[in-house]
Short mmCIF file of C-alpha atoms in Angstrom, two decimals:
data_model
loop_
_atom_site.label_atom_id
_atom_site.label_comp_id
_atom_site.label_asym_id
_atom_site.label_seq_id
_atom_site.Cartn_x
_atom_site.Cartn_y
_atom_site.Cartn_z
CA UNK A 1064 55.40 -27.29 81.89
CA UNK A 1065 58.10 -25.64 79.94
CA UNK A 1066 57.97 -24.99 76.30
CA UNK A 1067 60.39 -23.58 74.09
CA UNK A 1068 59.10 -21.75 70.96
CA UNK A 1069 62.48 -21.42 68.49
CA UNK A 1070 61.00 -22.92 65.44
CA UNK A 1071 59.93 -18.76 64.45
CA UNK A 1072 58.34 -19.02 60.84
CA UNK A 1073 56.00 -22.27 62.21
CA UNK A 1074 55.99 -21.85 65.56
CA UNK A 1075 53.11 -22.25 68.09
CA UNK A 1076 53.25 -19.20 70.01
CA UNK A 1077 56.66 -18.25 69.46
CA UNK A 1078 58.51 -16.19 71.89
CA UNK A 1079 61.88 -14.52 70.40
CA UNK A 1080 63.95 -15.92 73.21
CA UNK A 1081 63.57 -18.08 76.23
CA UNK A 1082 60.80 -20.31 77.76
CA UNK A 1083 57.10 -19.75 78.88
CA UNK A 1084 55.56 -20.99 81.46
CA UNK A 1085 51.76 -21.12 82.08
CA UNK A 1086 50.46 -19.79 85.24
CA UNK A 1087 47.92 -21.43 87.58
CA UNK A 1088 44.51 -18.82 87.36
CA UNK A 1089 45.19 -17.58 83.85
CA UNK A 1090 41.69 -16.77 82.77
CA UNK A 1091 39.74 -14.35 80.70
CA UNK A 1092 37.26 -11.93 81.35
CA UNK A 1093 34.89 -9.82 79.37
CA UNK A 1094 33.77 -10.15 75.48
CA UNK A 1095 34.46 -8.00 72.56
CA UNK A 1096 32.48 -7.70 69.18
CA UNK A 1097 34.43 -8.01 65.80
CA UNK A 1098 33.46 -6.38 62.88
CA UNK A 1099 32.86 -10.00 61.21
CA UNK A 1100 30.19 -10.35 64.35
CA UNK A 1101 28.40 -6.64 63.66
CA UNK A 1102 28.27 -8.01 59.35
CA UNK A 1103 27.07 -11.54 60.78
CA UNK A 1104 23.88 -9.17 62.30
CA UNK A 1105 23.34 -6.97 59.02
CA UNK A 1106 22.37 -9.41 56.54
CA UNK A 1107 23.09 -6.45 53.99
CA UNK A 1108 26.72 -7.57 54.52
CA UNK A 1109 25.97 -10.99 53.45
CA UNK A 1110 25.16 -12.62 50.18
CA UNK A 1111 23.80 -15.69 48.66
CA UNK A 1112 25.12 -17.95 45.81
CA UNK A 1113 22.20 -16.62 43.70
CA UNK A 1114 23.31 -12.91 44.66
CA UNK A 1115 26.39 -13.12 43.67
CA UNK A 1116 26.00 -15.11 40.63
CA UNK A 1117 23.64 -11.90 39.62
CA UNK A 1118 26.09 -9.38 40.73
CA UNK A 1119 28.85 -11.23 38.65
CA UNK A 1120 26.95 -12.22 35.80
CA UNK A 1121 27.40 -16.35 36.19
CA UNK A 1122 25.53 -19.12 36.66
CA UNK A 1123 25.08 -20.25 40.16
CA UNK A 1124 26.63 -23.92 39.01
CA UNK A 1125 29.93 -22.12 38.24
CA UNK A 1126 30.60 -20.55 41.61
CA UNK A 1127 29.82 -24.27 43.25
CA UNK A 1128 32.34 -25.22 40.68
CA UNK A 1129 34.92 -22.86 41.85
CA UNK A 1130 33.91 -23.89 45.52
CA UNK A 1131 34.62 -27.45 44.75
CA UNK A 1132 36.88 -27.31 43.00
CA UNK A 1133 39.30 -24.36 44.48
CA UNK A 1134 38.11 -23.51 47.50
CA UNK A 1135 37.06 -20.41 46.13
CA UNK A 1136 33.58 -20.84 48.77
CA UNK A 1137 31.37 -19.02 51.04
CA UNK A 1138 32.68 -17.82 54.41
CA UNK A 1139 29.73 -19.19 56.41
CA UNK A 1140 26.09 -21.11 56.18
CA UNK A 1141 23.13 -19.29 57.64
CA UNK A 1142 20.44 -20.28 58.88
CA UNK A 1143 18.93 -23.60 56.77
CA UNK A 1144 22.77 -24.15 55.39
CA UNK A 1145 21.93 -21.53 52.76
CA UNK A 1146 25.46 -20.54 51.85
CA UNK A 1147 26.74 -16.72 52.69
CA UNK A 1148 29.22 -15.21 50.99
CA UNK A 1149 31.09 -12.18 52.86
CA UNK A 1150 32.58 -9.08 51.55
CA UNK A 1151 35.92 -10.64 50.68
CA UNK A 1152 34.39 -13.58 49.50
CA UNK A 1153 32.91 -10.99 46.89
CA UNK A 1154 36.27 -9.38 46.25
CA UNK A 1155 37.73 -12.61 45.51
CA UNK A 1156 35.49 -13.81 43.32
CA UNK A 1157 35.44 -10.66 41.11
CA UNK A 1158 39.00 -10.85 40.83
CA UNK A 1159 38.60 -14.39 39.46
CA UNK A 1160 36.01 -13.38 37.41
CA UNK A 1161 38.07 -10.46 36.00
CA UNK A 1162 41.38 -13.09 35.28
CA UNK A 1163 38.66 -15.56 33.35
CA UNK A 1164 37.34 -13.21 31.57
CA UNK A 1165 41.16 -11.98 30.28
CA UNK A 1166 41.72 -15.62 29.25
CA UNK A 1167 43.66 -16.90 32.11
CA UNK A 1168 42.60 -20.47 32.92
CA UNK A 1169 40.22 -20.91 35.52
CA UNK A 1170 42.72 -23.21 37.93
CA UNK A 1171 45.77 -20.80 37.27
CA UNK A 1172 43.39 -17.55 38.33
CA UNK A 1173 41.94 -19.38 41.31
CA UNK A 1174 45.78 -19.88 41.88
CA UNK A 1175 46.33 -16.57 41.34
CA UNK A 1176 44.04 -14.92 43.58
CA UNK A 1177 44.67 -17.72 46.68
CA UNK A 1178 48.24 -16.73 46.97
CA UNK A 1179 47.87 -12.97 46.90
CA UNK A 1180 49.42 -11.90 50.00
CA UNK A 1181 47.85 -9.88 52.98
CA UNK A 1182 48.78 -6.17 52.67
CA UNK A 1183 50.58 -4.34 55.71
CA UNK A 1184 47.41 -2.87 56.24
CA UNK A 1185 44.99 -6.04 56.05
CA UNK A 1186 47.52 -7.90 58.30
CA UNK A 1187 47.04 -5.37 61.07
CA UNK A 1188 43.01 -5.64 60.37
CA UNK A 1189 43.03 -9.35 60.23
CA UNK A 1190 45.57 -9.78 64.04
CA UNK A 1191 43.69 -7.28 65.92
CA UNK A 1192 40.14 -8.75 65.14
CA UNK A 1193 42.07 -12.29 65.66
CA UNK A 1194 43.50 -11.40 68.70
CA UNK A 1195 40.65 -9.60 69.87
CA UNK A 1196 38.74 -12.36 70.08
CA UNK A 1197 40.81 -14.30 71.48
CA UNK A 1198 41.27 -13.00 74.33
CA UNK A 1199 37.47 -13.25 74.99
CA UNK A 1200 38.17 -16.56 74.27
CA UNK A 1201 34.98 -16.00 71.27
CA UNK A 1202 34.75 -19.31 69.65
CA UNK A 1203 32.43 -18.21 67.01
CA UNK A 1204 34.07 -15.55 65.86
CA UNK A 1205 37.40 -17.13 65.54
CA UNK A 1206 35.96 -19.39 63.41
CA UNK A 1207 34.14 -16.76 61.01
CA UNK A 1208 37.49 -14.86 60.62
CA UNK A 1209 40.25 -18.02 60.28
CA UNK A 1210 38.21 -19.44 58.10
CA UNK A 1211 37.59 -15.94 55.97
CA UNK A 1212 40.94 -15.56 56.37
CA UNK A 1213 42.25 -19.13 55.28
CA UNK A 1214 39.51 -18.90 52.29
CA UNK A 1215 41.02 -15.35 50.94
CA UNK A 1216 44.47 -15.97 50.76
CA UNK A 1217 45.70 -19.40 51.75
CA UNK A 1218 47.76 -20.82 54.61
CA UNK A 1219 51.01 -19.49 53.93
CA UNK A 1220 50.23 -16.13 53.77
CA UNK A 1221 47.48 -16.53 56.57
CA UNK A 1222 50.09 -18.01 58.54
CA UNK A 1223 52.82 -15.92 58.00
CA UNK A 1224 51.21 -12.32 57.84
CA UNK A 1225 48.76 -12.94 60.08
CA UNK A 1226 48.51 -15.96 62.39
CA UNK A 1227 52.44 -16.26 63.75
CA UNK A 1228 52.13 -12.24 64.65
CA UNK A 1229 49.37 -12.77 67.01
CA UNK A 1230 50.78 -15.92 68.44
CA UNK A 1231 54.25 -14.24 69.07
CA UNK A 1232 52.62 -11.44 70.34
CA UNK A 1233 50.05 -13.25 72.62
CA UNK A 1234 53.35 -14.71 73.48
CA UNK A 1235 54.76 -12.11 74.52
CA UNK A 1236 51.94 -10.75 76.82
CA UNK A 1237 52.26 -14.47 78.18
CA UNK A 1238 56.40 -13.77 79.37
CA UNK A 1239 55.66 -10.53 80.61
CA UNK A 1240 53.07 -12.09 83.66
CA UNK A 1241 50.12 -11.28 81.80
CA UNK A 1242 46.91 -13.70 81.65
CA UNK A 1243 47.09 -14.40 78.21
CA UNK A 1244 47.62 -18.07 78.47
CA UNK A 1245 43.78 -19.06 77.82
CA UNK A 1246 43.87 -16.69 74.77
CA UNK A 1247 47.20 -18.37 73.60
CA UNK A 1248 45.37 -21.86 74.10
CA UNK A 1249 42.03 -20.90 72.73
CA UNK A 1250 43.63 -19.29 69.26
CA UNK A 1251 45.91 -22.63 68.61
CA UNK A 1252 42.60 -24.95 69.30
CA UNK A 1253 40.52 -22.67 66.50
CA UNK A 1254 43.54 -22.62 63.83
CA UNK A 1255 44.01 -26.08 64.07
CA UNK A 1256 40.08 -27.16 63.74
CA UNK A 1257 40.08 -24.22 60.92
CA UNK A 1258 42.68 -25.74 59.27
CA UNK A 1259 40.93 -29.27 59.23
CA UNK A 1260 38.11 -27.54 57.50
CA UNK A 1261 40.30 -25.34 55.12
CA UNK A 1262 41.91 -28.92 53.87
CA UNK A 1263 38.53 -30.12 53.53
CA UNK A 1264 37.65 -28.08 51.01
CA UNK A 1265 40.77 -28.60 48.59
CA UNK A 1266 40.46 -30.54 45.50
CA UNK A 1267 41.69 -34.33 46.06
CA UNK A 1268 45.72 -34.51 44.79
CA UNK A 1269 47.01 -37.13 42.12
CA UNK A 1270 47.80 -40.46 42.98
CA UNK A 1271 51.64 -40.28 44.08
CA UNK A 1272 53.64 -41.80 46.82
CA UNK A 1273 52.54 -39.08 49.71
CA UNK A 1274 54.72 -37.03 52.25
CA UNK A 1275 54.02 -38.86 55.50
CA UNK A 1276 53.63 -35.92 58.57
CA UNK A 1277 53.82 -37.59 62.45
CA UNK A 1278 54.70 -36.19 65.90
CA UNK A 1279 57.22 -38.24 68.25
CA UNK A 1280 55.44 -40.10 70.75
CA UNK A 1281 55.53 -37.25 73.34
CA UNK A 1282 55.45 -34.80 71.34
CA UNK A 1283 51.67 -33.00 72.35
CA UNK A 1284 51.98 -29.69 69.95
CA UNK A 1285 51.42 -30.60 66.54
CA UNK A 1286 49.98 -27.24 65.02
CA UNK A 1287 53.06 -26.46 63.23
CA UNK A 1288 52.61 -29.78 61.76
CA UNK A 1289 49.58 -29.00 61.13
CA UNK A 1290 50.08 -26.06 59.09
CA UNK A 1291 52.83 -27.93 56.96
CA UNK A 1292 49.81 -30.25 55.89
CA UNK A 1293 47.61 -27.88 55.20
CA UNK A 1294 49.58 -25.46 52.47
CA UNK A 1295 50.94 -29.28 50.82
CA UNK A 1296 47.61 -30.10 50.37
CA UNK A 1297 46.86 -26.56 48.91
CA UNK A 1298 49.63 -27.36 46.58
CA UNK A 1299 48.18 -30.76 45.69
CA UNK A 1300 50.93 -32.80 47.20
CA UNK A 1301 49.84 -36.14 48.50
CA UNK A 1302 49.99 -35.90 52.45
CA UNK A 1303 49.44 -38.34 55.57
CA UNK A 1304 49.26 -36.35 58.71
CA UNK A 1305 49.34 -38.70 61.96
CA UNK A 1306 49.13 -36.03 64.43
CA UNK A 1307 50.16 -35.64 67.68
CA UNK A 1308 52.25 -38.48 70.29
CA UNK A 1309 52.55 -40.93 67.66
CA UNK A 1310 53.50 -44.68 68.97
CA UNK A 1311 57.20 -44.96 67.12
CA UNK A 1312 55.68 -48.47 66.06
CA UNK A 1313 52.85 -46.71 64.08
CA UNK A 1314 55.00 -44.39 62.12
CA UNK A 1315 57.39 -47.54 61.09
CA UNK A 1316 54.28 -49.18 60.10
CA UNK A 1317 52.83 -47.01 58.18
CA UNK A 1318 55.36 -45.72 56.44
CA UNK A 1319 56.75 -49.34 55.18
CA UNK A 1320 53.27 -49.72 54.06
CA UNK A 1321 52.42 -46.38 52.49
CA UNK A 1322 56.43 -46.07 50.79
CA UNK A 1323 55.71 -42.47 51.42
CA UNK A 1324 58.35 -39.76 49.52
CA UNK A 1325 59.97 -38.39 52.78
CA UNK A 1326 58.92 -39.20 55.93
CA UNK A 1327 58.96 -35.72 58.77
CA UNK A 1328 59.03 -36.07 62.38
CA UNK A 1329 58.06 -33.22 64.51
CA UNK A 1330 60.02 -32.60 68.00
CA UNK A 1331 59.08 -28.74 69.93
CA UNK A 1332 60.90 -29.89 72.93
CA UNK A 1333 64.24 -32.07 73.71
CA UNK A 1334 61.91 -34.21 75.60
CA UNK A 1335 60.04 -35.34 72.80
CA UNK A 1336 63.27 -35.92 70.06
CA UNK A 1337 63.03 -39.20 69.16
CA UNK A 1338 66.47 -40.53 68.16
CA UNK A 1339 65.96 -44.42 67.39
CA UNK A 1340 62.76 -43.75 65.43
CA UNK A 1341 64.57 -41.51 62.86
CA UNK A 1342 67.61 -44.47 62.75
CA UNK A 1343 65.24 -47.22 62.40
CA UNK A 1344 63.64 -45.35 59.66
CA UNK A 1345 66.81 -45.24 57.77
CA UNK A 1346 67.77 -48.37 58.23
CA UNK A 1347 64.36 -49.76 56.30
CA UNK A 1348 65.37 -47.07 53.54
CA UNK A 1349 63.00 -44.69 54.23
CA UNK A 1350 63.61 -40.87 53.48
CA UNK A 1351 63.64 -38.81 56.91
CA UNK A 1352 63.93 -35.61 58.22
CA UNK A 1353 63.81 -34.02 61.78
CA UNK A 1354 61.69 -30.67 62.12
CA UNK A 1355 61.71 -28.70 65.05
CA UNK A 1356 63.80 -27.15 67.81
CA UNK A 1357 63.52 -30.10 69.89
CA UNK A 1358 65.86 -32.34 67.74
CA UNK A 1359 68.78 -29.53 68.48
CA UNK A 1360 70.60 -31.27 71.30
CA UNK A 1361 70.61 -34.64 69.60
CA UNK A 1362 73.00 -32.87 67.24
CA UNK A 1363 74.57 -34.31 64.28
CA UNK A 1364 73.44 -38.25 64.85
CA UNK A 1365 70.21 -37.32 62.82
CA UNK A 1366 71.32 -34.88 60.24
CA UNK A 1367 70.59 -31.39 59.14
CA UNK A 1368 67.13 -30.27 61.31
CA UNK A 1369 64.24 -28.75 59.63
CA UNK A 1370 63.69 -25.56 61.04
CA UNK A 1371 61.13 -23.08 59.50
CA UNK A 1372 58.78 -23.79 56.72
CA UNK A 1373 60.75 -22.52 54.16
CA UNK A 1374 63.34 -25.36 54.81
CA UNK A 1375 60.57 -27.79 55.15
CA UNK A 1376 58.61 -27.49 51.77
CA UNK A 1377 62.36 -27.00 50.30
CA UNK A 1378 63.13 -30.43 51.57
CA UNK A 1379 59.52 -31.68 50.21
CA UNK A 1380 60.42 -30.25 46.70
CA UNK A 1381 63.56 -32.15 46.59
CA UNK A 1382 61.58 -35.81 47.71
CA UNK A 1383 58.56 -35.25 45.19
CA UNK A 1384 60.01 -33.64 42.28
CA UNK A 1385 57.95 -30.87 42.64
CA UNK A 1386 58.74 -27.48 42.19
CA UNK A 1387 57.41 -25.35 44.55
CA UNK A 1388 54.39 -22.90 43.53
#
């Protein structure tokens, strides 16, 4: 199967140019150890809600408020669910405790400190430990460092600075002949399950009509979807994500019934571009857009394409009235 990758900023591996092509005995040998897995051993490297309400000078019931209620959490559960915060769990939270204490309100610090962006050199860090264990196809760690990672700074910037590198350059590896299709697979698998539990852990949004996310029927690659979701739900914008190879009568359905604010359809591949769906959405009055590279050869019968998440949360902004973070 043949997949183009053009959609760059929130792409699923993304090549630069031209198609890739998995090969029959891709496969992975070997494991590697990440410097999340040698802290997971020292328990020195790990603290619990009671340490680190000592160390900051809080009551435990505040940082489970600031868990709650902005994500600001522990990176992992040990053993008996006893909650374990990691070293930049620590550096967050004393950077939120530093912004309280200046007078800044506790939801525009936690604000604050989630969109900081990943330095040049914390980037680098972050992809080779990412991509390191990837490659040994390491479940377990992937999931310690996307969801540190997620946690720390957010989905755009994880995304962005971090994630799309590795993909594009697992990508890469992938169009040069090299087995890197199971590491490809494996990484896309973890963000998107890390990203379910990121979202999980955001504070409920207000009551408003919702933006209404669904793959075409065919369509089989919803991560960049996927990642839309996940930084409007950061933002506390109302979302409905459908998922992957959506039945074109379910969308119609539930977007006559839900009224959503705008109504995005995601194609990666001209096979998938679903024409009549985005027509028969219009013609019930309903506000539609077409993200992806896939809707490119259906040209100007559906309008101006979505392409890059930039474009897309700009187009979200102008449907909900509100102004981007």
């Amino acid at each position: 199967m043949h997949y183009r990758f053009d959609w760059v900023i929130i792409g699923v591996t993304p090549v630069e140019a031209g198609e890739c092509v998995s090969r029959p005995g891709d496969q992975w040998q070997g494991r590697v150890t990440t410097r999340l897995q040698v802290e997971a051993a020292d328990r020195v490297s790990w603290w619990t809600t009671g340490q680190i309400a000592t160390a900051l000078d809080v009551s435990p019931v505040l940082l489970r408020a600031w868990d709650s209620r902005y994500g600001l959490g522990p990176a992992r559960r040990g053993p008996g669910g006893h909650r374990l915060y990691g070293p930049r769990e620590l550096q967050r939270l004393r950077r939120m405790h530093a912004l309280v204490n200046q007078g800044v309100r506790a939801g525009t610090a936690a604000e604050l400190v989630l969109a900081e962006a990943v330095t040049p050199a914390q980037s680098r860090l972050w992809a080779d430990e990412i991509d390191q264990a990837a490659a040994a196809i390491d479940l377990p760690a992937l999931a310690v460092l996307l969801d540190d990672l997620l946690t720390g700074h957010g989905t755009t910037a994880a995304w962005a600075d971090v994630l799309a590198p590795v993909l594009r350059r697992q990508g890469k590896r992938w169009q040069a002949g090299e087995n890197a299709f199971a590491a490809e697979w494996a990484l896309a698998g973890a963000i998107s399950v890390a990203l379910e539990r990121h979202s999980a852990r955001v504070s409920p949004p207000p009551r408003e009509r919702p933006v209404l996310l669904a793959c075409c029927a065919t369509e089989r690659h919803p991560l960049p979807l996927q990642v839309l979701a996940a930084v409007l739900r950061e933002a506390r914008i109302p979302v409905v994500f459908l998922g992957e190879m959506v039945a074109p009568g379910v969308v119609v359905r539930t977007a006559v019934r839900l009224e959503p604010a705008l109504v995005l359809l995601w194609s990666m591949t001209p096979y998938s571009a679903d024409a009549p769906l985005v027509a028969e959405l219009a013609r019930r009055d309903l506000p539609v857009r077409a993200a992806g590279p896939g809707w490119y050869p259906v040209g100007g019968r559906i309008g101006p394409v979505l392409n890059g998440l930039g474009p897309a949360l700009r187009a979200v902004s102008a449907h909900t009235g509100r102004t981007w973070p």
